Amino acid sequence: MKKFFVCALLASLLAAVPAFAKKSYVNGIDPNYPPFAYMDEKTGQAAGFDVDSLNWIAKTMGVEITHKPMAWDGIIPALLAKQIDMVGSGMSITPERSKMVQFSDPYWTVSRVFLVPADSKLTPEDILSQKIKLGVQRGTSEANAIKQEQQEKGYPFELRFYESAPLAVEDLLNGRIQAALMDELPADDAITKGRAVKKAGTHGKPDGFGVALRKDDKELRALIDEGYRKLMADPYWKELQKKYLNK
Ligand code: ARG
């Protein structure tokens, strides 16, 4: 018992010396993006596929990663301003973002879908050719892609912007919008939670998700890539998919 306390004391003393302290990193998350990242109502802690993946990687790689909830819209500026060190929160790897940040190797692929009320008859073709209101999450790759497509092709819908995907689902249910475009997993999440919505079909190419890092942060990039390689080779990777993604 005594030995234990001496060891614990020694460990905490050593941790206070910078050279022996565990490296500590802050991951910025959108707390309203289940199943990738959200705040668990029971524990009050960040949870989700990306959060648990990074927690496992931190443990395995001997570093500390904490999760900081923030607005999705300002998450890349926060990364560049060093308020956070990474964004592991369902972020698509896009050419526009890659001009400002670097991405880890992709760890997941998702399709984009149109979500409509359960009793809606709208098809993807209707959504693109009618004067409906279409909801998207502000600052997302799908919002930028559909905005650009609309400019190029003159689609007649009116775009409505939301802080989070669940808020767009609320407005679908109360009839303020007729369809919403989002990643397939948050759409599935709304359906599993019993919201009266359904997928009308996919739109565009699937996106790869990666962890966003500052461009000069080579050390963290290597750590995250190595961490995901280890995670993907571990049975826990399958477990996480079962737990969060119904795979
Ligand atoms: N895949 C889209 C993007 O990268 C939506 C992601 C939204 N993710 C989130 N955590 N809010 O922009």
PDB file of N, CA and C in Angstrom, residues 4 111 140 190:
ATOM      1  N   PHE A   4       2.511   1.944  -3.150  1.00  0.00           N
ATOM      2  CA  PHE A   4       1.594   2.545  -4.120  1.00  0.00           C
ATOM      3  C   PHE A   4       1.575   4.073  -3.993  1.00  0.00           C
ATOM      4  N   SER A 111     -22.375   9.255 -46.850  1.00  0.00           N
ATOM      5  CA  SER A 111     -23.161   9.805 -47.957  1.00  0.00           C
ATOM      6  C   SER A 111     -23.959  10.980 -47.429  1.00  0.00           C
ATOM      7  N   THR A 140     -21.206  23.908 -43.103  1.00  0.00           N
ATOM      8  CA  THR A 140     -20.888  22.516 -43.441  1.00  0.00           C
ATOM      9  C   THR A 140     -20.490  22.396 -44.907  1.00  0.00           C
ATOM     10  N   ALA A 190     -31.681  10.749 -36.232  1.00  0.00           N
ATOM     11  CA  ALA A 190     -33.017  11.325 -36.010  1.00  0.00           C
ATOM     12  C   ALA A 190     -34.090  10.248 -36.193  1.00  0.00           C
TER      13      ALA A 190
END
